[in-house]
């Protein structure tokens, strides 16, 4: 047994923790979608001897079981769960999950204490207020005040602890934020109330303090749960992979290896219900794979020998043998996780700007509060404190620093469920402002699975030999058309010294001779003066140093949803253009079918780049959509770019967005979602500015009492968070 | 009015009990999943014996 094997086995022990002879295990069960699924698992486990309890969280798809390990083995529980068609997987980063759970529980407890305390406090406050109007026994008033103090103290120091700690942190770091103004307001109000209670005269603000803390906590709880839900998507991907894999050795025996040990070329056995560990190609077996986590594709897809499978896809059909084409590190699923993390970590420009504004804003509020205090001290000292308190409490920088991340994260998450990966957080902002969409044709609007529809022999080689030569050359090409030749490859014919000229073709040596396949121009460079017959359709020419050998007609079908997607884009008021390296006739044909008026054919990558730059110079903002490999430069030049991932090219794609599932209908959806996101952010900004501009003067002039100010501020921040949550719903 | 001198302390005690109950519920994971139990009432499973969950919590 290798060291890594031991490590992977011992890691699986982390599923279980034991205490007083009772074992507790927690794992994710893939496939839980509803309460019915949860009940199915509970029923399946119910009659196992030695089982103590089962509880299932449908939202987190998490099963937690308590059992007596002496009477029941964990394997048996897992087997029962798998038999029901669910796939138990260990929770990757269980520590992180536990931390998130703890955070949520803590927040709930704090809210509970503040809410219950607040309700009780309101009763006493009603007594105090009515007492102030209609007279009250001074002993009773004192008692009520002391009761209020007794309730507010734990609310401030327990429920309000995150706010106080945040204020202290901001103060120490010298970066003023929300917590500073909130913390200062509650501490000031509390201190004044305590002093007044001790003195036995003056107003108390205990209800204000409690309500303020409660509302702020509620607003933050919404933000917290939004954040946790977005994290869960990445986590689900990361933990879909198996811990260890069966590797088949050359002598036919198998060994268990950890994920990290897999190399390209390894032969791996994948059983039913298991996730395919790395990107690979099927060697044996017909199966169906579920790529829902990777691409959002909800239907299981058929895969047979020779076909590619993605690491992270769940094998739901039958056991298969695959050959790894990439290591785990380089596999699609890992790339997606990395891209997602990168996008969620980078702060978009607009958010950084908002942070800066919020910082200056808080500073301005502190200065203003001091001025308000000074002014009132001059005119009417008795009202100075209340006015200062109200000014501090009423200001709300929350829409700037609180709700924008929520809006962005929510949008990214809802896009990823449709198979669209946002790799740069700025992309959403830019996408919302796009007015022109430039589409590549091959592999984008078309299926990218071209067929040879005609072969015209022009040399002295028979057809099979011609095709075999073409296939040998195209093996070195990443161009979508190359796929048409690959089935005709002859293992006896190998090319070497591949050289690909993007948009033109491939050159390589076969049996000592230079061969080329590609456009006519490309052939002419090798054979100046060769005179081929005229031709329609996408044509590739095959030639060696002496003569043109053949002409191939290749056709590539349009994606079935392309027309609908283009129509939707135009409905959204976008100008759609087609840029293709293909022949004018075919491009015109495609454009006509799709209802696109503006198109440019026979474009080299340089031409496309020039075209897009021209558009930008004329003030257009361009979304470029390409297949991600051939269109690298033009994708980089466009304001925002989208690459058709198709599962294989994600790593190379230098695009802002990657479409993981080849469904073009996600395009208009993405633009709608980006626009909604921009609109919500704008609304929140307008609200924040309008609210603060109208509320701050009222508070400064003493027209708002502190409790009303606290209510206004909390309501404003809650409004902003809830507004961002609207992005989760609708837009489907 | 003098009854208030008893009722106010009593209300404080009730508050402490309510908070203790809430914290106990949170610690016992009662608020972990707020969606499932809601949809469970709509689940018309024939062989449901009406006992609800099989969790044998002590």
mmCIF file of C-alpha atoms in Angstrom, chain A residues 279-484:
data_model
loop_
_atom_site.group_PDB
_atom_site.id
_atom_site.type_symbol
_atom_site.label_atom_id
_atom_site.label_comp_id
_atom_site.label_asym_id
_atom_site.label_seq_id
_atom_site.Cartn_x
_atom_site.Cartn_y
_atom_site.Cartn_z
ATOM 1 C CA UNK A 279 -11.258 14.356 -18.016
ATOM 2 C CA UNK A 280 -10.920 11.313 -20.204
ATOM 3 C CA UNK A 281 -12.053 9.201 -23.092
ATOM 4 C CA UNK A 282 -14.168 6.063 -22.789
ATOM 5 C CA UNK A 283 -12.315 2.880 -23.716
ATOM 6 C CA UNK A 284 -15.016 0.333 -22.896
ATOM 7 C CA UNK A 285 -18.674 0.530 -22.059
ATOM 8 C CA UNK A 286 -21.769 2.505 -22.963
ATOM 9 C CA UNK A 287 -23.147 4.783 -20.296
ATOM 10 C CA UNK A 288 -24.985 7.944 -19.482
ATOM 11 C CA UNK A 289 -23.313 10.799 -17.647
ATOM 12 C CA UNK A 290 -24.868 13.555 -15.590
ATOM 13 C CA UNK A 291 -23.029 16.833 -16.104
ATOM 14 C CA UNK A 292 -25.505 18.962 -14.194
ATOM 15 C CA UNK A 293 -22.961 20.306 -11.743
ATOM 16 C CA UNK A 294 -20.482 21.196 -14.444
ATOM 17 C CA UNK A 295 -22.587 22.599 -17.226
ATOM 18 C CA UNK A 296 -26.081 22.905 -15.847
ATOM 19 C CA UNK A 297 -27.236 20.314 -18.406
ATOM 20 C CA UNK A 298 -30.106 18.582 -16.661
ATOM 21 C CA UNK A 299 -30.444 15.594 -19.009
ATOM 22 C CA UNK A 300 -28.072 12.661 -18.651
ATOM 23 C CA UNK A 301 -26.017 12.362 -21.825
ATOM 24 C CA UNK A 302 -25.159 9.179 -23.719
ATOM 25 C CA UNK A 303 -21.479 8.377 -24.008
ATOM 26 C CA UNK A 304 -19.866 5.430 -25.774
ATOM 27 C CA UNK A 305 -16.349 4.194 -26.554
ATOM 28 C CA UNK A 306 -14.063 6.865 -27.961
ATOM 29 C CA UNK A 307 -16.185 9.717 -26.633
ATOM 30 C CA UNK A 308 -14.925 12.274 -24.179
ATOM 31 C CA UNK A 309 -16.179 12.467 -20.625
ATOM 32 C CA UNK A 310 -15.655 15.327 -18.200
ATOM 33 C CA UNK A 311 -14.098 14.982 -14.811
ATOM 34 C CA UNK A 312 -16.769 15.753 -12.225
ATOM 35 C CA UNK A 313 -19.618 14.324 -14.300
ATOM 36 C CA UNK A 314 -21.515 11.563 -12.507
ATOM 37 C CA UNK A 315 -21.592 8.206 -14.231
ATOM 38 C CA UNK A 316 -25.243 7.170 -13.975
ATOM 39 C CA UNK A 317 -25.487 4.487 -16.667
ATOM 40 C CA UNK A 318 -23.106 1.577 -16.397
ATOM 41 C CA UNK A 319 -19.556 0.829 -15.306
ATOM 42 C CA UNK A 320 -16.993 2.132 -17.803
ATOM 43 C CA UNK A 321 -13.289 2.027 -18.373
ATOM 44 C CA UNK A 322 -11.758 5.372 -19.273
ATOM 45 C CA UNK A 323 -8.367 6.605 -20.306
ATOM 46 C CA UNK A 324 -7.392 9.790 -18.491
ATOM 47 C CA UNK A 325 -6.552 12.607 -20.888
ATOM 48 C CA UNK A 326 -5.660 15.069 -18.177
ATOM 49 C CA UNK A 327 -4.478 14.931 -14.600
ATOM 50 C CA UNK A 328 -6.866 15.919 -11.834
ATOM 51 C CA UNK A 329 -5.208 19.324 -11.517
ATOM 52 C CA UNK A 330 -5.771 20.134 -15.196
ATOM 53 C CA UNK A 331 -9.239 18.644 -15.436
ATOM 54 C CA UNK A 332 -12.271 20.682 -16.305
ATOM 55 C CA UNK A 333 -13.850 20.515 -12.885
ATOM 56 C CA UNK A 334 -10.742 21.860 -11.218
ATOM 57 C CA UNK A 335 -10.496 24.663 -13.730
ATOM 58 C CA UNK A 336 -14.104 25.617 -13.146
ATOM 59 C CA UNK A 337 -13.620 25.684 -9.396
ATOM 60 C CA UNK A 338 -10.518 27.838 -9.790
ATOM 61 C CA UNK A 339 -12.268 30.242 -12.149
ATOM 62 C CA UNK A 340 -15.262 30.499 -9.816
ATOM 63 C CA UNK A 341 -13.026 31.207 -6.878
ATOM 64 C CA UNK A 342 -11.045 33.756 -8.807
ATOM 65 C CA UNK A 343 -14.225 35.546 -9.843
ATOM 66 C CA UNK A 344 -15.607 35.568 -6.332
ATOM 67 C CA UNK A 345 -12.376 36.824 -4.859
ATOM 68 C CA UNK A 346 -11.690 39.675 -7.220
ATOM 69 C CA UNK A 347 -13.597 42.777 -6.269
ATOM 70 C CA UNK A 348 -15.060 44.579 -9.240
ATOM 71 C CA UNK A 349 -14.097 48.217 -9.844
ATOM 72 C CA UNK A 350 -17.557 49.419 -8.952
ATOM 73 C CA UNK A 351 -17.415 47.689 -5.559
ATOM 74 C CA UNK A 352 -14.002 49.173 -4.789
ATOM 75 C CA UNK A 353 -15.361 52.583 -5.661
ATOM 76 C CA UNK A 354 -18.338 52.000 -3.392
ATOM 77 C CA UNK A 355 -16.023 51.017 -0.558
ATOM 78 C CA UNK A 356 -14.072 54.214 -0.943
ATOM 79 C CA UNK A 357 -17.236 56.303 -1.024
ATOM 80 C CA UNK A 358 -18.546 54.533 2.060
ATOM 81 C CA UNK A 359 -15.327 55.223 3.960
ATOM 82 C CA UNK A 360 -15.397 58.921 3.173
ATOM 83 C CA UNK A 361 -19.083 58.936 3.901
ATOM 84 C CA UNK A 362 -18.637 57.642 7.446
ATOM 85 C CA UNK A 363 -15.894 60.167 8.085
ATOM 86 C CA UNK A 364 -18.156 62.953 6.827
ATOM 87 C CA UNK A 365 -20.954 61.710 9.084
ATOM 88 C CA UNK A 366 -18.692 61.784 12.150
ATOM 89 C CA UNK A 367 -17.621 65.337 11.346
ATOM 90 C CA UNK A 368 -21.221 66.326 10.732
ATOM 91 C CA UNK A 369 -22.302 64.804 14.047
ATOM 92 C CA UNK A 370 -19.744 66.870 15.913
ATOM 93 C CA UNK A 371 -20.899 70.023 14.072
ATOM 94 C CA UNK A 372 -24.546 69.239 14.835
ATOM 95 C CA UNK A 373 -23.643 68.753 18.498
ATOM 96 C CA UNK A 374 -21.756 72.037 18.594
ATOM 97 C CA UNK A 375 -24.537 73.961 16.882
ATOM 98 C CA UNK A 376 -27.229 72.614 19.191
ATOM 99 C CA UNK A 377 -25.037 73.221 22.240
ATOM 100 C CA UNK A 378 -25.051 76.865 21.210
ATOM 101 C CA UNK A 379 -28.801 77.184 20.578
ATOM 102 C CA UNK A 380 -30.405 74.635 22.872
ATOM 103 C CA UNK A 381 -28.015 72.402 24.836
ATOM 104 C CA UNK A 382 -30.837 70.212 26.109
ATOM 105 C CA UNK A 383 -31.470 68.859 22.614
ATOM 106 C CA UNK A 384 -27.851 68.537 21.501
ATOM 107 C CA UNK A 385 -27.427 64.927 22.562
ATOM 108 C CA UNK A 386 -30.598 63.662 20.907
ATOM 109 C CA UNK A 387 -29.791 65.423 17.655
ATOM 110 C CA UNK A 388 -26.276 63.990 17.588
ATOM 111 C CA UNK A 389 -27.592 60.511 18.315
ATOM 112 C CA UNK A 390 -30.217 60.781 15.587
ATOM 113 C CA UNK A 391 -27.649 62.002 13.058
ATOM 114 C CA UNK A 392 -25.327 59.104 13.827
ATOM 115 C CA UNK A 393 -28.093 56.560 13.717
ATOM 116 C CA UNK A 394 -29.938 57.735 10.648
ATOM 117 C CA UNK A 395 -27.072 57.680 8.168
ATOM 118 C CA UNK A 396 -26.807 54.536 6.152
ATOM 119 C CA UNK A 397 -23.850 53.724 3.928
ATOM 120 C CA UNK A 398 -25.162 50.191 3.631
ATOM 121 C CA UNK A 399 -26.387 50.303 0.059
ATOM 122 C CA UNK A 400 -22.861 51.153 -0.954
ATOM 123 C CA UNK A 401 -20.919 48.538 0.907
ATOM 124 C CA UNK A 402 -23.474 45.920 1.891
ATOM 125 C CA UNK A 403 -25.819 45.201 -0.951
ATOM 126 C CA UNK A 404 -23.590 45.361 -4.004
ATOM 127 C CA UNK A 405 -21.655 42.176 -3.296
ATOM 128 C CA UNK A 406 -24.985 40.495 -2.621
ATOM 129 C CA UNK A 407 -26.362 41.586 -5.994
ATOM 130 C CA UNK A 408 -23.261 40.473 -7.886
ATOM 131 C CA UNK A 409 -22.972 37.127 -6.123
ATOM 132 C CA UNK A 410 -26.642 36.366 -6.615
ATOM 133 C CA UNK A 411 -26.437 37.092 -10.329
ATOM 134 C CA UNK A 412 -23.287 35.025 -10.817
ATOM 135 C CA UNK A 413 -24.888 32.129 -9.037
ATOM 136 C CA UNK A 414 -28.103 32.242 -11.036
ATOM 137 C CA UNK A 415 -26.056 32.351 -14.246
ATOM 138 C CA UNK A 416 -23.959 29.387 -13.239
ATOM 139 C CA UNK A 417 -27.062 27.255 -12.861
ATOM 140 C CA UNK A 418 -27.689 27.972 -16.535
ATOM 141 C CA UNK A 419 -24.231 26.806 -17.500
ATOM 142 C CA UNK A 420 -22.666 30.238 -17.738
ATOM 143 C CA UNK A 421 -19.507 30.806 -15.790
ATOM 144 C CA UNK A 422 -18.467 34.356 -14.933
ATOM 145 C CA UNK A 423 -14.688 34.381 -14.650
ATOM 146 C CA UNK A 424 -14.175 38.076 -13.988
ATOM 147 C CA UNK A 425 -16.410 40.015 -11.641
ATOM 148 C CA UNK A 426 -16.265 43.148 -13.793
ATOM 149 C CA UNK A 427 -17.827 41.224 -16.651
ATOM 150 C CA UNK A 428 -21.400 41.575 -15.409
ATOM 151 C CA UNK A 429 -21.180 45.341 -15.252
ATOM 152 C CA UNK A 430 -19.776 45.537 -18.785
ATOM 153 C CA UNK A 431 -22.210 42.987 -20.138
ATOM 154 C CA UNK A 432 -25.147 45.116 -19.037
ATOM 155 C CA UNK A 433 -23.889 48.021 -21.157
ATOM 156 C CA UNK A 434 -23.175 46.095 -24.341
ATOM 157 C CA UNK A 435 -24.901 47.294 -27.541
ATOM 158 C CA UNK A 436 -23.297 45.117 -30.198
ATOM 159 C CA UNK A 437 -22.848 41.370 -30.261
ATOM 160 C CA UNK A 438 -20.266 39.935 -32.634
ATOM 161 C CA UNK A 439 -20.567 36.218 -33.190
ATOM 162 C CA UNK A 440 -18.095 33.803 -34.624
ATOM 163 C CA UNK A 441 -19.697 31.161 -36.805
ATOM 164 C CA UNK A 442 -17.841 27.886 -36.637
ATOM 165 C CA UNK A 443 -18.282 26.143 -33.322
ATOM 166 C CA UNK A 444 -20.330 29.030 -31.980
ATOM 167 C CA UNK A 445 -23.434 29.288 -34.126
ATOM 168 C CA UNK A 446 -22.776 25.926 -35.684
ATOM 169 C CA UNK A 447 -22.397 22.617 -33.925
ATOM 170 C CA UNK A 448 -18.668 22.536 -34.510
ATOM 171 C CA UNK A 449 -19.038 18.909 -35.500
ATOM 172 C CA UNK A 450 -18.462 19.209 -39.212
ATOM 173 C CA UNK A 451 -18.884 16.459 -41.771
ATOM 174 C CA UNK A 452 -17.105 15.887 -45.057
ATOM 175 C CA UNK A 453 -19.932 16.052 -47.541
ATOM 176 C CA UNK A 454 -17.827 15.656 -50.684
ATOM 177 C CA UNK A 455 -14.290 14.673 -51.632
ATOM 178 C CA UNK A 456 -12.929 15.587 -55.038
ATOM 179 C CA UNK A 457 -9.747 13.761 -55.976
ATOM 180 C CA UNK A 458 -7.333 15.982 -57.867
ATOM 181 C CA UNK A 459 -4.124 13.958 -57.660
ATOM 182 C CA UNK A 460 -3.048 10.394 -58.178
ATOM 183 C CA UNK A 461 -3.891 9.085 -54.702
ATOM 184 C CA UNK A 462 -6.966 6.935 -54.048
ATOM 185 C CA UNK A 463 -9.653 8.274 -51.710
ATOM 186 C CA UNK A 464 -8.761 6.286 -48.565
ATOM 187 C CA UNK A 465 -5.128 7.410 -48.807
ATOM 188 C CA UNK A 466 -6.170 11.033 -49.345
ATOM 189 C CA UNK A 467 -8.417 10.947 -46.303
ATOM 190 C CA UNK A 468 -5.739 9.250 -44.218
ATOM 191 C CA UNK A 469 -3.213 11.936 -45.158
ATOM 192 C CA UNK A 470 -5.711 14.663 -44.345
ATOM 193 C CA UNK A 471 -6.492 13.024 -41.024
ATOM 194 C CA UNK A 472 -2.820 12.691 -40.155
ATOM 195 C CA UNK A 473 -2.376 16.425 -40.772
ATOM 196 C CA UNK A 474 -5.514 17.495 -38.956
ATOM 197 C CA UNK A 475 -4.489 15.608 -35.849
ATOM 198 C CA UNK A 476 -2.260 18.580 -35.152
ATOM 199 C CA UNK A 477 -5.033 21.130 -35.542
ATOM 200 C CA UNK A 478 -7.318 22.672 -32.977
ATOM 201 C CA UNK A 479 -9.631 24.033 -35.663
ATOM 202 C CA UNK A 480 -13.213 22.798 -35.370
ATOM 203 C CA UNK A 481 -13.228 21.581 -38.986
ATOM 204 C CA UNK A 482 -10.396 19.188 -38.175
ATOM 205 C CA UNK A 483 -12.807 16.910 -36.357
ATOM 206 C CA UNK A 484 -14.398 15.908 -39.666
#
